[in-house]
CSV table of N, CA, C and O in Angstrom, one decimal:
chain,number,residue,atom,x,y,z
A,129,UNK,N,-23.2,14.3,67.5
A,129,UNK,CA,-21.9,14.8,67.1
A,129,UNK,C,-21.3,15.6,68.4
A,129,UNK,O,-21.9,16.1,69.1
A,130,UNK,N,-20.1,15.4,68.5
A,130,UNK,CA,-19.4,16.1,69.4
A,130,UNK,C,-18.4,16.9,68.9
A,130,UNK,O,-18.0,17.1,67.8
A,131,UNK,N,-17.9,18.1,69.9
A,131,UNK,CA,-17.1,19.3,69.4
A,131,UNK,C,-15.7,18.4,69.0
A,131,UNK,O,-14.9,18.9,68.0
A,132,UNK,N,-15.4,17.4,69.8
A,132,UNK,CA,-14.1,16.7,69.3
A,132,UNK,C,-14.3,16.2,67.9
A,132,UNK,O,-13.3,16.2,67.0
A,133,UNK,N,-15.5,15.3,67.7
A,133,UNK,CA,-15.6,14.7,66.4
A,133,UNK,C,-15.6,16.0,65.3
A,133,UNK,O,-14.9,15.7,64.1
A,134,UNK,N,-16.3,17.1,65.5
A,134,UNK,CA,-16.1,18.3,64.8
A,134,UNK,C,-14.9,18.6,64.4
A,134,UNK,O,-14.5,18.9,63.2
A,135,UNK,N,-13.9,18.9,65.6
A,135,UNK,CA,-12.6,19.4,65.3
A,135,UNK,C,-11.7,18.4,64.4
A,135,UNK,O,-10.9,18.9,63.5
A,136,UNK,N,-12.0,17.1,64.7
A,136,UNK,CA,-11.2,16.1,63.8
A,136,UNK,C,-11.6,16.2,62.5
A,136,UNK,O,-10.8,16.1,61.6
A,137,UNK,N,-13.1,16.4,62.3
A,137,UNK,CA,-13.2,16.4,60.9
A,137,UNK,C,-12.8,17.6,60.3
A,137,UNK,O,-12.3,17.6,59.0
A,138,UNK,N,-12.6,18.7,60.8
A,138,UNK,CA,-12.2,20.1,60.3
A,138,UNK,C,-10.5,19.7,60.0
A,138,UNK,O,-10.0,20.5,58.9
A,139,UNK,N,-9.9,19.2,61.0
A,139,UNK,CA,-8.5,18.9,60.7
A,139,UNK,C,-8.2,17.9,59.4
A,139,UNK,O,-7.2,18.4,58.7
A,140,UNK,N,-8.9,17.1,59.3
A,140,UNK,CA,-8.9,16.1,58.1
A,140,UNK,C,-9.3,16.8,56.9
A,140,UNK,O,-8.6,16.6,56.0
A,141,UNK,N,-10.2,17.8,56.9
A,141,UNK,CA,-10.7,18.4,55.9
A,141,UNK,C,-9.5,19.3,55.5
A,141,UNK,O,-9.3,19.4,54.0
A,142,UNK,N,-8.8,20.1,56.2
A,142,UNK,CA,-7.8,21.0,56.0
A,142,UNK,C,-6.6,20.0,55.5
A,142,UNK,O,-5.9,20.7,54.5
A,143,UNK,N,-6.3,19.0,56.0
A,143,UNK,CA,-5.1,18.2,55.5
A,143,UNK,C,-5.4,17.7,54.2
A,143,UNK,O,-4.4,17.7,53.3
A,144,UNK,N,-6.5,17.4,53.9
A,144,UNK,CA,-7.1,16.7,52.6
A,144,UNK,C,-6.9,17.9,51.5
A,144,UNK,O,-6.3,17.6,50.4
A,145,UNK,N,-7.4,19.1,51.8
A,145,UNK,CA,-7.4,20.1,50.9
A,145,UNK,C,-5.8,20.6,50.7
A,145,UNK,O,-5.8,20.9,49.6
A,146,UNK,N,-5.1,20.8,51.8
A,146,UNK,CA,-3.8,21.2,51.4
A,146,UNK,C,-3.2,20.0,50.7
A,146,UNK,O,-2.2,20.7,49.9
A,147,UNK,N,-3.2,18.9,50.8
A,147,UNK,CA,-2.6,17.9,50.1
A,147,UNK,C,-3.0,17.8,48.7
A,147,UNK,O,-2.4,17.8,47.7
A,148,UNK,N,-4.5,18.1,48.3
A,148,UNK,CA,-4.7,18.2,47.1
A,148,UNK,C,-4.0,19.5,46.2
A,148,UNK,O,-3.6,19.6,45.3
A,149,UNK,N,-4.1,20.6,47.1
A,149,UNK,CA,-3.5,21.9,46.5
A,149,UNK,C,-2.1,21.7,46.1
A,149,UNK,O,-1.5,22.0,45.0
A,150,UNK,N,-1.3,20.9,47.1
A,150,UNK,CA,0.3,20.8,47.0
A,150,UNK,C,0.6,19.8,46.0
A,150,UNK,O,1.6,20.0,45.4
A,151,UNK,N,-0.3,18.7,45.6
A,151,UNK,CA,0.1,17.7,44.8
A,151,UNK,C,-0.1,18.0,43.3
A,151,UNK,O,0.6,17.5,42.5
A,152,UNK,N,-0.7,19.4,42.9
A,152,UNK,CA,-0.7,19.9,41.8
A,152,UNK,C,-2.0,19.2,41.0
A,152,UNK,O,-2.2,19.4,39.7
A,153,UNK,N,-2.9,18.6,41.7
A,153,UNK,CA,-4.1,18.0,41.0
A,153,UNK,C,-5.3,18.6,41.4
A,153,UNK,O,-6.3,18.0,41.6
A,154,UNK,N,-5.1,20.1,41.6
A,154,UNK,CA,-6.4,20.7,42.0
A,154,UNK,C,-7.3,20.8,40.7
A,154,UNK,O,-6.9,21.2,39.8
A,155,UNK,N,-8.4,20.3,40.8
A,155,UNK,CA,-9.6,20.8,39.9
A,155,UNK,C,-10.6,21.1,40.8
A,155,UNK,O,-10.9,20.4,42.0
A,156,UNK,N,-11.6,21.7,40.3
A,156,UNK,CA,-12.9,21.9,41.1
A,156,UNK,C,-13.7,20.9,41.3
A,156,UNK,O,-14.1,20.8,42.5
A,157,UNK,N,-13.7,19.8,40.6
A,157,UNK,CA,-14.5,18.6,40.9
A,157,UNK,C,-13.7,17.8,42.1
A,157,UNK,O,-14.2,17.1,42.9
A,158,UNK,N,-12.3,17.8,42.1
A,158,UNK,CA,-11.6,17.3,43.3
A,158,UNK,C,-12.1,18.2,44.7
A,158,UNK,O,-12.2,17.5,45.7
A,159,UNK,N,-12.2,19.4,44.5
A,159,UNK,CA,-12.5,20.4,45.7
A,159,UNK,C,-13.8,20.0,46.3
A,159,UNK,O,-14.0,19.8,47.3
A,160,UNK,N,-14.9,19.7,45.1
A,160,UNK,CA,-16.1,19.4,45.7
A,160,UNK,C,-16.1,18.0,46.5
A,160,UNK,O,-16.9,17.8,47.4
A,161,UNK,N,-15.2,17.1,45.8
A,161,UNK,CA,-15.4,15.8,46.4
A,161,UNK,C,-14.7,15.7,47.8
A,161,UNK,O,-15.3,14.9,49.0
A,162,UNK,N,-14.1,16.9,48.1
A,162,UNK,CA,-13.4,16.9,49.7
A,162,UNK,C,-14.4,17.7,50.3
A,162,UNK,O,-14.8,17.4,51.6
A,163,UNK,N,-15.0,18.7,49.7
A,163,UNK,CA,-15.7,19.7,50.5
A,163,UNK,C,-17.4,18.9,51.0
A,163,UNK,O,-18.1,19.2,51.9
A,164,UNK,N,-17.9,18.4,49.8
A,164,UNK,CA,-19.4,17.8,49.8
A,164,UNK,C,-19.6,17.0,51.0
A,164,UNK,O,-20.5,17.0,51.8
A,165,UNK,N,-18.9,16.0,51.5
A,165,UNK,CA,-19.2,15.3,52.8
A,165,UNK,C,-19.3,16.0,54.1
A,165,UNK,O,-20.1,15.9,54.8
A,166,UNK,N,-18.4,17.1,54.0
A,166,UNK,CA,-18.5,17.9,55.3
A,166,UNK,C,-19.8,18.6,55.0
A,166,UNK,O,-20.2,19.2,56.1
A,167,UNK,N,-19.9,19.3,53.9
A,167,UNK,CA,-21.2,20.2,53.7
A,167,UNK,C,-22.3,19.5,54.1
A,167,UNK,O,-23.2,20.0,54.8
A,168,UNK,N,-22.5,18.1,53.7
A,168,UNK,CA,-23.7,17.4,54.0
A,168,UNK,C,-23.7,17.0,55.4
A,168,UNK,O,-24.8,17.1,56.2
A,169,UNK,N,-22.6,16.6,56.2
A,169,UNK,CA,-22.6,16.2,57.5
A,169,UNK,C,-23.0,17.4,58.6
A,169,UNK,O,-23.7,17.3,59.3
A,170,UNK,N,-22.6,18.7,58.1
A,170,UNK,CA,-22.7,19.8,59.3
A,170,UNK,C,-23.6,20.9,58.6
A,170,UNK,O,-23.5,21.7,59.2
A,171,UNK,N,-24.0,20.5,57.3
A,171,UNK,CA,-25.2,21.5,57.1
A,171,UNK,C,-24.5,22.9,56.5
A,171,UNK,O,-24.9,24.1,56.8
A,172,UNK,N,-23.2,22.6,56.1
A,172,UNK,CA,-22.2,23.9,55.8
A,172,UNK,C,-22.6,24.4,54.4
A,172,UNK,O,-22.7,23.5,53.6
A,173,UNK,N,-22.5,25.6,54.1
A,173,UNK,CA,-22.6,26.1,52.6
A,173,UNK,C,-21.2,25.8,52.1
A,173,UNK,O,-20.3,25.6,52.8
A,174,UNK,N,-21.3,25.9,50.8
A,174,UNK,CA,-19.9,25.9,50.0
A,174,UNK,C,-18.9,26.9,50.5
A,174,UNK,O,-17.7,26.4,50.8
A,175,UNK,N,-19.3,28.0,50.6
A,175,UNK,CA,-18.5,29.0,51.2
A,175,UNK,C,-17.8,28.7,52.4
A,175,UNK,O,-16.4,28.8,52.9
A,176,UNK,N,-18.8,28.3,53.5
A,176,UNK,CA,-18.2,27.9,54.8
A,176,UNK,C,-17.2,26.7,54.7
A,176,UNK,O,-16.2,26.9,55.3
A,177,UNK,N,-17.6,25.8,54.0
A,177,UNK,CA,-16.6,24.6,53.9
A,177,UNK,C,-15.2,25.0,53.3
A,177,UNK,O,-14.3,24.5,53.7
A,178,UNK,N,-15.3,25.9,52.4
A,178,UNK,CA,-14.1,26.1,51.6
A,178,UNK,C,-13.3,27.0,52.4
A,178,UNK,O,-12.1,26.8,52.6
A,179,UNK,N,-13.8,28.0,53.2
A,179,UNK,CA,-13.1,28.6,54.2
A,179,UNK,C,-12.4,27.8,55.3
A,179,UNK,O,-11.4,28.2,55.7
A,180,UNK,N,-13.5,26.8,55.7
A,180,UNK,CA,-12.8,25.8,56.9
A,180,UNK,C,-11.6,25.1,56.3
A,180,UNK,O,-10.6,24.9,56.9
A,181,UNK,N,-11.5,24.5,55.1
A,181,UNK,CA,-10.6,24.0,54.3
A,181,UNK,C,-9.2,24.8,54.4
A,181,UNK,O,-8.3,24.2,54.3
A,182,UNK,N,-9.7,26.0,54.0
A,182,UNK,CA,-8.4,27.0,54.0
A,182,UNK,C,-7.9,27.6,55.3
A,182,UNK,O,-7.0,28.4,55.3
A,183,UNK,N,-8.5,26.9,56.4
A,183,UNK,CA,-8.2,27.4,57.8
A,183,UNK,C,-8.6,28.8,58.0
A,183,UNK,O,-7.6,29.6,58.6
A,184,UNK,N,-9.5,29.4,57.5
A,184,UNK,CA,-9.9,30.8,57.6
A,184,UNK,C,-11.2,31.2,58.4
A,184,UNK,O,-11.6,32.3,58.2
A,185,UNK,N,-11.6,30.2,58.9
A,185,UNK,CA,-12.7,30.6,59.7
A,185,UNK,C,-12.3,30.9,61.1
A,185,UNK,O,-11.3,30.4,61.9
A,186,UNK,N,-13.0,31.8,61.9
A,186,UNK,CA,-12.5,32.2,63.2
A,186,UNK,C,-13.2,31.1,64.3
A,186,UNK,O,-14.2,30.1,63.7
A,187,UNK,N,-12.7,31.0,65.2
A,187,UNK,CA,-13.3,30.1,66.3
A,187,UNK,C,-14.9,30.4,66.6
A,187,UNK,O,-15.8,29.4,66.6
A,188,UNK,N,-15.4,31.6,66.6
A,188,UNK,CA,-16.7,32.0,66.6
A,188,UNK,C,-17.5,31.4,65.4
A,188,UNK,O,-18.6,30.9,65.6
A,189,UNK,N,-17.0,31.3,64.3
A,189,UNK,CA,-17.7,30.6,63.1
A,189,UNK,C,-17.8,29.3,63.1
A,189,UNK,O,-18.7,28.7,63.0
A,190,UNK,N,-16.6,28.7,63.8
A,190,UNK,CA,-16.8,27.3,63.9
A,190,UNK,C,-18.0,26.9,65.1
A,190,UNK,O,-18.9,25.9,64.9
A,191,UNK,N,-17.9,27.6,66.2
A,191,UNK,CA,-19.0,27.5,67.2
A,191,UNK,C,-20.4,27.7,66.6
A,191,UNK,O,-21.3,27.0,67.0
A,192,UNK,N,-20.5,28.6,65.9
A,192,UNK,CA,-21.8,29.0,65.2
A,192,UNK,C,-22.3,27.7,64.2
A,192,UNK,O,-23.4,27.1,64.4
A,193,UNK,N,-21.4,27.2,63.7
A,193,UNK,CA,-21.8,25.8,62.8
A,193,UNK,C,-22.2,24.6,63.6
A,193,UNK,O,-23.0,24.1,63.4
A,194,UNK,N,-21.3,24.5,64.7
A,194,UNK,CA,-21.7,23.6,65.8
A,194,UNK,C,-22.9,23.8,66.4
A,194,UNK,O,-23.7,22.8,66.4
A,195,UNK,N,-23.3,25.1,66.7
A,195,UNK,CA,-24.7,25.2,67.4
A,195,UNK,C,-25.7,25.0,66.3
A,195,UNK,O,-26.8,24.4,66.7
A,196,UNK,N,-25.4,25.6,65.2
A,196,UNK,CA,-26.7,25.4,64.1
A,196,UNK,C,-26.9,23.8,64.0
A,196,UNK,O,-27.9,23.6,63.8
A,197,UNK,N,-25.8,23.1,64.0
A,197,UNK,CA,-25.7,21.5,63.5
A,197,UNK,C,-26.7,21.0,64.8
A,197,UNK,O,-27.8,20.3,64.6
A,198,UNK,N,-26.6,21.3,66.2
A,198,UNK,CA,-27.0,20.8,67.3
A,198,UNK,C,-28.6,21.3,67.3
A,198,UNK,O,-29.4,20.5,67.8
A,199,UNK,N,-28.9,22.4,66.9
A,199,UNK,CA,-30.3,22.8,66.7
A,199,UNK,C,-31.3,22.0,65.9
A,199,UNK,O,-32.2,21.9,66.2
A,200,UNK,N,-30.6,21.4,64.7
A,200,UNK,CA,-31.3,20.7,63.8
A,200,UNK,C,-31.4,19.2,63.9
A,200,UNK,O,-31.6,18.5,63.2
A,201,UNK,N,-30.6,18.9,65.1
A,201,UNK,CA,-30.8,17.2,65.3
A,201,UNK,C,-31.7,17.0,66.4
A,201,UNK,O,-32.6,17.5,66.7
């Protein structure tokens, strides 16, 4: 995993989440479908993934997630 791959995944996550919210098809199960692959890939909690999707994490939090993932590889 590279930082570029991580940031690309976060951008896609945010785009997908925003599209889901804007489309009027927001349901918890749809949210889980968007968040689950990222949670699995990066070992993120639901809360972290949701905040990342909403673009509410600081750069420090993103770095913490990257570092945590690299430690477990």
